[in-house]
XYZ file of C-alpha atoms in Angstrom:
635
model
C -70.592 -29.670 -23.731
C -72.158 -27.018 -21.034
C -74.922 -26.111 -24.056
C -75.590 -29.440 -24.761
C -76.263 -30.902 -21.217
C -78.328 -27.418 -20.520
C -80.213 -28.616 -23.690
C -81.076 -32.573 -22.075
C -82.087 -30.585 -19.293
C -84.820 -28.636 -20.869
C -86.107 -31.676 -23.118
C -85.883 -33.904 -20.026
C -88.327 -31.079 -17.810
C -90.792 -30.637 -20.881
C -91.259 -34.376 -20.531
C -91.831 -34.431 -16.839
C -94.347 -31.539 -17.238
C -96.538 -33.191 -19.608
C -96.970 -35.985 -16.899
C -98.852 -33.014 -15.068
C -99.277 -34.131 -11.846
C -98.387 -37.672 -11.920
C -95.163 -38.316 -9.819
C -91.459 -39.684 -11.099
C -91.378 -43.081 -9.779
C -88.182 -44.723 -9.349
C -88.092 -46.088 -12.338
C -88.576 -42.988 -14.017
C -85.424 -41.373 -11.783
C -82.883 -44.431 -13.253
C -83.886 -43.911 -16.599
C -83.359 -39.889 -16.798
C -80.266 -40.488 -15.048
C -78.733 -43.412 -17.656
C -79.730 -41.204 -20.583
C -77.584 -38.399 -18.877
C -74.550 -40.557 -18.213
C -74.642 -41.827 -21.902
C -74.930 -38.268 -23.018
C -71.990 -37.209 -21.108
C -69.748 -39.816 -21.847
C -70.503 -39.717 -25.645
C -69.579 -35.725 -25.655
C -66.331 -36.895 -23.795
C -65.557 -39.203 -26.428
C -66.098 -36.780 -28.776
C -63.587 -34.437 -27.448
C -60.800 -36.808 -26.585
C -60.690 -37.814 -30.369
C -61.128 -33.976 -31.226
C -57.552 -33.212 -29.024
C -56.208 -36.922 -30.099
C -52.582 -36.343 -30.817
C -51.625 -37.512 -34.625
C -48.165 -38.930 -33.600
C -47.302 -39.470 -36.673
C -48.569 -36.114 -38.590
C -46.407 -34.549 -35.353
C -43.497 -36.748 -36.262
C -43.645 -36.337 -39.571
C -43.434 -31.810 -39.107
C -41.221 -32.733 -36.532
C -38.311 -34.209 -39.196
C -39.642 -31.692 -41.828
C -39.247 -28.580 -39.567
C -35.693 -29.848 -38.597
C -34.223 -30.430 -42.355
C -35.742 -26.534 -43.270
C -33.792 -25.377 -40.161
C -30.829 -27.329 -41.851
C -31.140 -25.799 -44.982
C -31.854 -22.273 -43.531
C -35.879 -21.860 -44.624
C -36.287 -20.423 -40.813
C -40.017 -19.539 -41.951
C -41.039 -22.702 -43.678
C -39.084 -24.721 -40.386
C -41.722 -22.646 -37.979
C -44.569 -23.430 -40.185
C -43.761 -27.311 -39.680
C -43.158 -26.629 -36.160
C -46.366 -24.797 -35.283
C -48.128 -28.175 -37.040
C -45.973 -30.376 -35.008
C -47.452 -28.644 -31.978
C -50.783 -28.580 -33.165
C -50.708 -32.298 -33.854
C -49.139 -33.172 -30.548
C -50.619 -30.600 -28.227
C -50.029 -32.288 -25.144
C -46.006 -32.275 -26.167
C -44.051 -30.076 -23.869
C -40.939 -29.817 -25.838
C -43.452 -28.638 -28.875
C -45.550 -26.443 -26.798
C -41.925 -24.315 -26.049
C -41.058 -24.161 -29.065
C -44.232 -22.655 -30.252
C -43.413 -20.250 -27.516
C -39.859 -20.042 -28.082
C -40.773 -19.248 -31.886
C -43.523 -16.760 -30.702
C -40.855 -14.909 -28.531
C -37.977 -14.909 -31.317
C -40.620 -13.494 -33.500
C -41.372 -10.252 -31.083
C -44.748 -11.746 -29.729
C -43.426 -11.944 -26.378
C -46.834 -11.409 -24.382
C -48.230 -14.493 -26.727
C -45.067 -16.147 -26.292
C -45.551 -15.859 -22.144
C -49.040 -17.309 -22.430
C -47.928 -20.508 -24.743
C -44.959 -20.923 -22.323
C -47.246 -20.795 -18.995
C -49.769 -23.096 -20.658
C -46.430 -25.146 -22.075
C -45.451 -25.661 -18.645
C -48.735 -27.208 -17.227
C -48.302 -29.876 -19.269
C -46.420 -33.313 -18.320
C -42.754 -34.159 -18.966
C -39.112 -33.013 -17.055
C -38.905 -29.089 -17.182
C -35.441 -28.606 -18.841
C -33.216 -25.720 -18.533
C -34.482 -24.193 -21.704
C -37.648 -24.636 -20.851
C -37.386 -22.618 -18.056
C -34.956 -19.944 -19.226
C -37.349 -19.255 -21.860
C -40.120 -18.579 -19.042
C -37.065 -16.732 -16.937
C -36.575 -14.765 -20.486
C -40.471 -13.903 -20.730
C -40.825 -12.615 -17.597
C -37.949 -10.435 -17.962
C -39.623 -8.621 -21.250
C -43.185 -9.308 -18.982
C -41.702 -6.970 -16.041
C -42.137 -9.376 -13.512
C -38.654 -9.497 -11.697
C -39.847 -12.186 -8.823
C -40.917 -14.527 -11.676
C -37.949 -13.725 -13.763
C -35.608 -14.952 -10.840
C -37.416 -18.239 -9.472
C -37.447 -19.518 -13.071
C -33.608 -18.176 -13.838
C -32.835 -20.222 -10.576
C -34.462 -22.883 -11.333
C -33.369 -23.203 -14.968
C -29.810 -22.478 -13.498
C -29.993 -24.953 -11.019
C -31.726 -27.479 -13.470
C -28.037 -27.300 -16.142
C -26.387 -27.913 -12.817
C -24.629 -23.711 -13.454
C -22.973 -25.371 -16.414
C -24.742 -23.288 -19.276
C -22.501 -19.972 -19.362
C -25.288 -18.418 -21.843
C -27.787 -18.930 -19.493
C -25.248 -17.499 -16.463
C -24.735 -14.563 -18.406
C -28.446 -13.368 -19.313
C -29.011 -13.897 -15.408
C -26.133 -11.778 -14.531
C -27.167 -9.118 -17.236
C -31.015 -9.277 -15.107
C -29.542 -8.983 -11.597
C -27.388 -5.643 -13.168
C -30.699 -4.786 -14.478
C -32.027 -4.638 -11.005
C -29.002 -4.232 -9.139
C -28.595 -6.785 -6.843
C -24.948 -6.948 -6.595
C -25.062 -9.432 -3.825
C -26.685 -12.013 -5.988
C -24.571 -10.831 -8.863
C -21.258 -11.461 -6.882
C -22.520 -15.452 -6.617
C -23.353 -15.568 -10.121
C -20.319 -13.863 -11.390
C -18.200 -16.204 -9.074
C -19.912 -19.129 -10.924
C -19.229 -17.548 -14.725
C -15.677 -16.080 -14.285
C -13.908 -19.997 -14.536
C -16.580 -20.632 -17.662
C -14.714 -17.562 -19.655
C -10.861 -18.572 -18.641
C -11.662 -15.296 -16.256
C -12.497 -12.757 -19.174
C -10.999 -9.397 -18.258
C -13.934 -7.221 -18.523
C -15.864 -9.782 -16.212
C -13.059 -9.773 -13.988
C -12.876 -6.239 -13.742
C -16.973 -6.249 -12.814
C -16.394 -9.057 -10.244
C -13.388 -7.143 -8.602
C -15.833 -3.725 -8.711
C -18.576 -4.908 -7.060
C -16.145 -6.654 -4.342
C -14.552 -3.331 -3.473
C -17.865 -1.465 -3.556
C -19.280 -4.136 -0.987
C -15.686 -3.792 1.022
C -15.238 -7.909 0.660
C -11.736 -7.287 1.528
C -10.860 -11.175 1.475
C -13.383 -12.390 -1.336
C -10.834 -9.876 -3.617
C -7.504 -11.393 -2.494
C -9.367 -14.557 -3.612
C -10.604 -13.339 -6.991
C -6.985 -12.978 -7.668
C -6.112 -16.014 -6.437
C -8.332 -17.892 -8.176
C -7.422 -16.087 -11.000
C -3.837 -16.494 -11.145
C -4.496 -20.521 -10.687
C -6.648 -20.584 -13.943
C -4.619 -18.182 -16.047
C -1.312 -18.708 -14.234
C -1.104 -14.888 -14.237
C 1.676 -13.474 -12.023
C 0.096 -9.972 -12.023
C -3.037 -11.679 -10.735
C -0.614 -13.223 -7.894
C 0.716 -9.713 -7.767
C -2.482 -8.011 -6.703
C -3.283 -11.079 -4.568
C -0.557 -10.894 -2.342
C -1.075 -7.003 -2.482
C -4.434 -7.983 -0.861
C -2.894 -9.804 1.701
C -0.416 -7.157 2.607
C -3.318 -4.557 3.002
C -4.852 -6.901 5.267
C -1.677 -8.217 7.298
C -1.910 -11.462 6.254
C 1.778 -11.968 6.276
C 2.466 -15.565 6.981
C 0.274 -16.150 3.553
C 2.371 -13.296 2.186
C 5.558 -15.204 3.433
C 3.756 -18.655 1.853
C 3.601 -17.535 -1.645
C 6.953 -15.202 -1.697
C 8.454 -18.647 -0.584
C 7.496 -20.272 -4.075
C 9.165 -17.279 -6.159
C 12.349 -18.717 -7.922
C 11.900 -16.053 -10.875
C 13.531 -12.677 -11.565
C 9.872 -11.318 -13.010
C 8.812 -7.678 -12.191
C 6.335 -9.148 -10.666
C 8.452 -11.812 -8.664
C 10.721 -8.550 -7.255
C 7.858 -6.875 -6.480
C 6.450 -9.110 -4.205
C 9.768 -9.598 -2.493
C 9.654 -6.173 -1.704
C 6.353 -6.249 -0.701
C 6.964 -8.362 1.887
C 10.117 -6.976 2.957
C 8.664 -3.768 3.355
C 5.579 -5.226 5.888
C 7.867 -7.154 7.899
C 10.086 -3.662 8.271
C 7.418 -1.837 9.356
C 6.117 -4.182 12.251
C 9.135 -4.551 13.419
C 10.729 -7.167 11.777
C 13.576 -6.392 10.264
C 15.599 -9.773 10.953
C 13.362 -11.102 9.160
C 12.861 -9.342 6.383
C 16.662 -8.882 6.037
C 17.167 -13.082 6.424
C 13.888 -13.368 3.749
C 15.798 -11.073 1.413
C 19.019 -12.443 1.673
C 17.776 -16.039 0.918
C 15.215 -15.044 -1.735
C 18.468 -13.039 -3.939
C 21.572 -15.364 -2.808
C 19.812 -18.987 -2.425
C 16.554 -18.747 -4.754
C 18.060 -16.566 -7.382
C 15.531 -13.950 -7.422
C 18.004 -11.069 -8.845
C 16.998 -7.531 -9.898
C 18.714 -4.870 -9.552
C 16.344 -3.126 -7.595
C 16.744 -6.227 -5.014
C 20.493 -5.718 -5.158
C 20.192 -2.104 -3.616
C 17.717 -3.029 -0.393
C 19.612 -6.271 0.340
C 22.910 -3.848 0.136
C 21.363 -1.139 1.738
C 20.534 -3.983 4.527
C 23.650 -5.228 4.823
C 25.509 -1.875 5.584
C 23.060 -1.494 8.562
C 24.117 -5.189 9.587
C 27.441 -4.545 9.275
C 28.317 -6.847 6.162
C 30.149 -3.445 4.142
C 31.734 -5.537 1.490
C 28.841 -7.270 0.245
C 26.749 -3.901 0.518
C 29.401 -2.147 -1.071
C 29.130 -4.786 -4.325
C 25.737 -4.994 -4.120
C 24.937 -1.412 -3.795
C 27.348 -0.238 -7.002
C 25.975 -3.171 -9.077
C 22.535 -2.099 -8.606
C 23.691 1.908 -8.614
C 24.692 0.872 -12.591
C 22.015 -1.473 -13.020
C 18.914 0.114 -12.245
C 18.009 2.325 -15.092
C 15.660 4.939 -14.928
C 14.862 3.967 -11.494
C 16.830 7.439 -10.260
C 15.334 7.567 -7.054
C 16.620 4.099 -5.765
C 20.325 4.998 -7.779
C 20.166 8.035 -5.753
C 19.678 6.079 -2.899
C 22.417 3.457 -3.830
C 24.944 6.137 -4.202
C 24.453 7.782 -0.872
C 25.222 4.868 0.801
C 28.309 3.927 -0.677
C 29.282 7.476 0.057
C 28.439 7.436 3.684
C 30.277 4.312 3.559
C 33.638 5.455 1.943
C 33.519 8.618 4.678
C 33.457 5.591 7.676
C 36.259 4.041 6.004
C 37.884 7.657 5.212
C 38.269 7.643 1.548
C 36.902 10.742 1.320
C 37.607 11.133 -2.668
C 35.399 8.208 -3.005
C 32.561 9.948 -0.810
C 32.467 12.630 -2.867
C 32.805 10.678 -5.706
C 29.376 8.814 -5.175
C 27.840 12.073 -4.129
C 28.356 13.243 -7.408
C 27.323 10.373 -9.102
C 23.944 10.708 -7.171
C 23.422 14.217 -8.011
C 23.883 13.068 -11.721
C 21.658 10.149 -11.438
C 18.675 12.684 -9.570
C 19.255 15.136 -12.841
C 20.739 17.588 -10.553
C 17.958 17.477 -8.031
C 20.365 16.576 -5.509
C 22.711 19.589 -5.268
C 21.666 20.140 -1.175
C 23.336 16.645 -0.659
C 26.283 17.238 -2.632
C 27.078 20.368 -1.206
C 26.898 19.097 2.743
C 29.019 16.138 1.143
C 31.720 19.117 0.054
C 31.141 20.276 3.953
C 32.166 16.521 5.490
C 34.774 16.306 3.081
C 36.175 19.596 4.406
C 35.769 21.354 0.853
C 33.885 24.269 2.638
C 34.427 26.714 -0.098
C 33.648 24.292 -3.197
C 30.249 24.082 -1.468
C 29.384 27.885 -0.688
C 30.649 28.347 -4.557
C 28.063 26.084 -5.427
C 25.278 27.071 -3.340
C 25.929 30.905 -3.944
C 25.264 30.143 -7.372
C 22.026 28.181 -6.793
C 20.991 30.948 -4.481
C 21.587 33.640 -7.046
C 19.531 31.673 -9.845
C 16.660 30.994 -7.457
C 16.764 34.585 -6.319
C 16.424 35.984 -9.840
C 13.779 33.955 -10.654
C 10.366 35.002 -11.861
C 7.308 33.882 -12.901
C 6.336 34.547 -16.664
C 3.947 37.135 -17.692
C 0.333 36.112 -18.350
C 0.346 32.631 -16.481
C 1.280 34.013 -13.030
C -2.170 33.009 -11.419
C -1.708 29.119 -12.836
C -2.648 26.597 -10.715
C 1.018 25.194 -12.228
C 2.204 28.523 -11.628
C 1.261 28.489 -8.051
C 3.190 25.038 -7.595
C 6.223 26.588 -9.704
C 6.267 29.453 -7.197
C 6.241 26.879 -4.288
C 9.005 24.851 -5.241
C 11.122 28.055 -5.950
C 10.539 29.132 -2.383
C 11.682 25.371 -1.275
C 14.754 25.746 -3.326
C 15.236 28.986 -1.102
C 14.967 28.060 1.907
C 16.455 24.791 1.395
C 19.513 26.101 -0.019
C 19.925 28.837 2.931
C 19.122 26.409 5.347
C 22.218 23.670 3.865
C 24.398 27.243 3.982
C 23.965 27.942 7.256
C 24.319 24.268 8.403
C 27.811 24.445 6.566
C 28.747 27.560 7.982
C 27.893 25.604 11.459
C 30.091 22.761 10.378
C 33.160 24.618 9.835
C 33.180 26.415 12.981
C 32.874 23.080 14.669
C 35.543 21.933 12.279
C 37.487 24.795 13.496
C 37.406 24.260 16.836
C 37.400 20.651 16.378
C 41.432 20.896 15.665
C 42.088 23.235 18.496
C 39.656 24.842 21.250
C 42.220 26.763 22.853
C 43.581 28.612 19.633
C 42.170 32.168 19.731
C 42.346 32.637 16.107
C 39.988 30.094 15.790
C 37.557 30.923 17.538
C 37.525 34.497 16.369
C 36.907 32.506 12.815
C 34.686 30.076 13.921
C 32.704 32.623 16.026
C 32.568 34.537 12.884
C 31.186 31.514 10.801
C 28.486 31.160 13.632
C 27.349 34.591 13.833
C 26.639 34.265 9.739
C 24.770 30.978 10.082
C 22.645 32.944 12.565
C 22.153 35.238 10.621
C 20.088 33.128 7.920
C 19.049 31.021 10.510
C 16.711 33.536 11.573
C 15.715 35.226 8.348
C 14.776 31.358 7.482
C 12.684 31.449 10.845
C 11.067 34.937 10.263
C 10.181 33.655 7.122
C 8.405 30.449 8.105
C 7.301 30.307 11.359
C 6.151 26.837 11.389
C 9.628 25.622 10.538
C 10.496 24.017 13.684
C 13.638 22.342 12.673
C 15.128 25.846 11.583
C 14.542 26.700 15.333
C 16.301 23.289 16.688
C 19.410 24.310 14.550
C 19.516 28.212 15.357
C 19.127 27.407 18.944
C 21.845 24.499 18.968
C 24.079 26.979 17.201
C 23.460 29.665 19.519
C 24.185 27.552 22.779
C 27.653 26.956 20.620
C 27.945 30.815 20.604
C 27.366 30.696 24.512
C 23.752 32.786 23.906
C 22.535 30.342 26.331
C 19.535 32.305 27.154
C 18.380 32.149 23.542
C 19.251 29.086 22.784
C 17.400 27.378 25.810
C 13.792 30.186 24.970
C 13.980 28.474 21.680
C 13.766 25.001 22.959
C 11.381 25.542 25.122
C 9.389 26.510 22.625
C 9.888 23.931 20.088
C 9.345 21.032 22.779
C 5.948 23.118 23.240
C 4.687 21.005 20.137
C 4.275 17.555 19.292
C 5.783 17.610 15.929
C 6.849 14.457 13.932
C 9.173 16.911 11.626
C 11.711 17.295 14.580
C 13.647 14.767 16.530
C 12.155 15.358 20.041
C 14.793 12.629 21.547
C 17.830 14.794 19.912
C 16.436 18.405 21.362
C 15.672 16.670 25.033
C 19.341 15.055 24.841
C 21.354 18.190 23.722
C 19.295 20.493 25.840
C 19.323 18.770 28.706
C 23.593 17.701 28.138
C 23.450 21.388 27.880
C 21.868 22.153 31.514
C 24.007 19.683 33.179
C 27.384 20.996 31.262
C 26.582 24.208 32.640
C 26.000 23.069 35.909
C 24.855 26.749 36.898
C 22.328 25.870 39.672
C 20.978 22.537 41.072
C 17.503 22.723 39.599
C 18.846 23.396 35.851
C 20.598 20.494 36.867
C 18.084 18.538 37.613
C 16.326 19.504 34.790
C 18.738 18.598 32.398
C 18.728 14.902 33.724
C 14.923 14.654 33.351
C 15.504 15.807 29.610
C 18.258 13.436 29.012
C 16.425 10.436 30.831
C 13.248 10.861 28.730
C 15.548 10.930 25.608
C 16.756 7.772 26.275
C 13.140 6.127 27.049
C 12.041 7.478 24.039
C 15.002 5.996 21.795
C 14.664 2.634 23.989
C 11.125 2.327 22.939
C 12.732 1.931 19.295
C 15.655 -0.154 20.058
C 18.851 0.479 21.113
C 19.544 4.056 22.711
C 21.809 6.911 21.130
C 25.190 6.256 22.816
C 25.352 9.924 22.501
C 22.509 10.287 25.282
C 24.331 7.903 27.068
C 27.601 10.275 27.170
C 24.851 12.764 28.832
C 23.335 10.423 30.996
C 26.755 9.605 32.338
C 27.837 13.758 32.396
C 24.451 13.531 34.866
C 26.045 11.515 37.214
C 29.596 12.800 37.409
C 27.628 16.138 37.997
C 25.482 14.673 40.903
C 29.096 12.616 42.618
C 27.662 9.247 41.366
C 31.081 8.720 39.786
C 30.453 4.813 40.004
C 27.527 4.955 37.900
C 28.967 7.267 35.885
C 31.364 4.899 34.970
C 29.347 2.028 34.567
C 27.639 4.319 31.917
C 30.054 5.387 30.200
C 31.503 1.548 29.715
C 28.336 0.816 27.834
C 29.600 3.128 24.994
C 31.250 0.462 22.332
C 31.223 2.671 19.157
C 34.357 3.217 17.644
C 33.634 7.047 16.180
C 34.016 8.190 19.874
C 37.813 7.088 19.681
C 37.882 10.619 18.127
C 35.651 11.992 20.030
C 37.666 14.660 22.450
C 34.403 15.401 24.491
C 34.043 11.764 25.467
C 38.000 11.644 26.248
C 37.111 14.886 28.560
C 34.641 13.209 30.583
C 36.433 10.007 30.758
C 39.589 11.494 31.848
C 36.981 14.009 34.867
C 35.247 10.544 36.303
C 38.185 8.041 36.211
C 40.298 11.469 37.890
C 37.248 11.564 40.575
C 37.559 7.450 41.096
C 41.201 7.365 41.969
C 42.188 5.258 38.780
C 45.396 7.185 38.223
C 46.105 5.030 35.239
C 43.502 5.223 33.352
C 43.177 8.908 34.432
C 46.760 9.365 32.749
C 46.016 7.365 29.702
C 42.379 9.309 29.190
C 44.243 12.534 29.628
C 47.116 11.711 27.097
C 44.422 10.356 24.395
C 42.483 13.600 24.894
C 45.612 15.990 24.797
C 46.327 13.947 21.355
C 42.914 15.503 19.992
C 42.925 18.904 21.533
C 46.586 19.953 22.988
C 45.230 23.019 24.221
C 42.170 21.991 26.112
C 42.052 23.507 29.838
C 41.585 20.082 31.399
C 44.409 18.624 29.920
C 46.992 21.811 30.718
C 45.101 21.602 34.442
C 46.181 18.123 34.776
C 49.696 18.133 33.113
C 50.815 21.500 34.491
C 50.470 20.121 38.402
C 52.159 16.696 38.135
């Protein structure tokens, strides 16, 4: 058309030149410019019925193309298809699939350009359409193209086509953009019935970004389309980590199964509430969840009967505890567990056959891993030398052992080696604690028999003994020190005993029980009584014991024995009293100590009565004691 109107315009100046000088009138102007119009529209004419769609030529390659795709002729079906297009060329579904064929065909940089000039043309851009140009631009390198028409071709199927989901999720890995990915993956997951390789890349990415809550409710959403437990499982594992409890408490509250997966998020629970403090209620969610929703395990069975013995309820601990003891399998650690309490148990209701009955059941269900128990169970039972048999034994084997030739420098060796020296130390260490016991035991029966004390003194001075190889050994063993020093105040080293304290309450150190070394120290001061500053000491000690055990609950009514001693010691008999009243346990029946200082404060109040009746209890327990042949031998 340009060539042809360049040509009028040469033709049309010759003409005007051979006028020479004669002017264009008006007349002359209208004509030239009619003759051009004519021109023009004639070449238009000519090249609208040039690009003239044949309709029915199209329509005709259209049903052709589709019956070869039918019968499987994929090369004869494009060959109708590329004359579809070429017969309707202002078709936009025709001009993509020239492109689309083009593309599946390895031309992609052809394919690109029919697609671009397919998408100039008029009509309603699909989502094919544009996933094809999302596709193109992929293969073209251009990532910002590749994503506006992925978004729009997503957002055009209304995120309903899962193939089309996919590819974009397999571009935004391609350029990782996990935020982006996260959305799209959210979208695909419920497409696939939450496939578990997707799932798995979903939950990755999550952590990676630390989307805490958006994984709690990936599982959620999860367990609702699959009905999954473990999903629910891992959820309310979530929610734990993130103290969501009343959520926690929300879906424990629908459990009515006895799953693994139903127990274990009973327990899960029950172990979050215990450790903020909330023991009630994770003892009154337990309770309900085993007796009233039938959630029953065995494993269930031991906490809620390990529970109830610490609430008081023995009988139903005691069935609870030996059903799940015989029911639990290979879970030895929780039989174990089971077994000890219904031997601590039996020893508070003195059956002491059945104490050591359980004890050895728990040593069989640990494999014999639990020999240190059994023997101190032999000590409480009074079987002194059934225990040292058995721990002379372990001590020889341990002794003897050593490592095989060749392997000694084993990183398995190494750990061998260390658990050999545990077994060492830990056997010594249950030895000398026995040894301790028996004195006590000794002198328990009768203070005031010489013979006893020669053999309890005797027992002492042994303990000692490995007591302070065990420290020599290991001198960041600060329990070993707590013991040895306890045992030497009970040898009347006082002077030791009380340099060793000092320098274990030097350290803040969770492995000892800094309450129990300020109590007995400080009980020990004010026993004494040797000078009004050691006195004064010990009170300090005791009274920060008992703020320390009141910040956990309930104080030791053994510190409150010593806070009471305090008193008597300082003439405050009245508040020594009122102390001493708050005791309520029934193990100090027994107790000939608390007798002693009962007897001393009601004796310094007046109350002759109840000073009699302390004094007759505590001659009961230890005949021979000096108060009690003080106070008999002057009435």
């Amino acid at each position: 058309m340009i060539a042809t109107l360049f040509t009028m315009s040469l033709s049309l100046g010759a003409c005007a030149s051979s006028k020479k000088s004669s002017a264009l009138t008006a007349a002359d102007s209208a004509a030239i410019a009619a003759a051009v119009n004519a021109k023009l529209d004639s070449i238009k004419f000519a090249e609208e019925q040039a690009y003239a769609p044949n309709l029915d030529a199209a329509h005709e390659s259209f049903i052709r193309a589709q019956e070869m795709e039918l019968r499987g002729e994929k090369a004869l079906a494009n060959v109708f298809w590329q004359h579809a297009a070429e017969s309707d060329p202002k078709s936009r579904y025709l001009a993509f699939k020239l492109a689309e064929i083009m593309m599946s065909q390895g031309s992609d940089s052809l394919a690109l350009l029919q697609a671009q000039r397919a998408q100039t043309l008029k009509g309603r851009a699909t989502a094919s359409q544009l996933g094809i140009l999302a596709h193109l631009y992929v293969k073209d390198g251009r990532a910002d193209s590749a994503r506006k028409y992925f978004n729009a071709a997503l957002d055009s199927s209304r995120y309903q086509d899962m193939t089309l989901l996919y590819d974009y999720s397999l571009f935004l890995e391609a350029i990782q953009d996990a935020k982006e990915l996260v959305r799209v993956y959210d979208l695909l997951l419920p497409q696939v019935n939450f496939m578990p390789t997707l799932f798995q890349r979903q939950l990755k990415l999550l952590l990676d970004l630390g989307r805490d809550s958006a994984v709690v409710e990936l599982f959620e959403k999860g367990h609702e389309a699959t009905g999954d437990k473990k999903m629910l499982l891992q959820m309310v594992q979530g929610l734990v980590f993130q103290k969501r409890l009343k959520e926690v408490q929300a879906v424990v509250d629908t459990l009515t199964e006895s799953t693994q997966e139903d127990e274990s998020m009973v327990v899960l629970l029950m172990s979050a509430l215990a450790e903020n403090n909330k023991r009630d209620s994770a003892y009154a969610m337990l309770k309900k969840k085993y007796l009233v929703d039938m959630v029953r395990t065995p494993l269930l069975a031991s906490f809620l009967g390990q529970y109830e013995n610490v609430y008081g309820d023995v009988d139903s601990a005691k069935v609870h505890l030996k059903y799940a003891a015989e029911n639990m399998g290979d879970q030895r650690v929780y039989v174990t567990s089971a077994y000890h309490t219904l031997s601590a148990i039996a020893f508070k209701e003195k059956k002491t056959k059945d104490a050591v009955r359980y004890a050895e059941k728990a040593d069989s269900a640990a494999m014999g891993g639990d020999k240190a128990s059994l023997a101190l169970t032999y000590g409480t039972a009074g079987m002194f030398n059934k225990a040292y048999k058995m721990l002379d034994s372990l001590i020889a084997v341990w002794d003897k052992w050593t490592p095989m030739e060749g392997i000694a420098d084993s990183a398995s060796m190494v750990r061998m080696k260390m658990d050999v020296e545990r077994n060492r130390r830990q056997f010594r260490n249950v030895y000398a604690r026995l040894l301790s016991a028996e004195a006590q035991d000794i002198l328990q029966k009768d203070i005031g028999d010489s013979v006893r004390i020669k053999n309890a003194m005797g027992l002492r001075e042994r303990a000692d003994g490995l007591y302070k190889d065990l420290a020599s050994k290991d001198s960041s063993d600060l329990q070993v020190r707590v013991v040895r020093a306890m045992n030497l105040e009970r040898m009347e080293r006082y002077d030791e005993a009380f340099a060793i304290f000092e320098y274990v309450l030097r350290f803040v150190n969770p492995s000892i029980d800094r309450a129990e070394v300020l109590n007995y120290y400080g009980y020990t001061l004010i026993d004494l009584n040797r000078s009004p500053e050691e006195l004064d000491k010990g009170i300090g000690m005791v009274d920060q014991a008992l703020l320390m055990e009141e910040k956990k609950g309930e104080p030791s009514e053994a510190y409150l024995d010593s806070r009471a001693w305090g008193f008597y010691r300082k003439g405050k008999f009245e508040d020594a009293l009122t102390v001493m009243k708050l005791i309520k346990s029934p193990h100090f029946d027994d107790d000939y100590v608390y007798w002693e200082h009962m007897a001393a404060i009601y004796e310094a109040l007046g109350m002759k009565n109840e000073t009699k009746a302390a004094y007759k209890k505590l001659k009961k327990l230890q005949p021979h004691h000096p108060a009690v042949k003080k106070y008999f031998n002057k009435k």
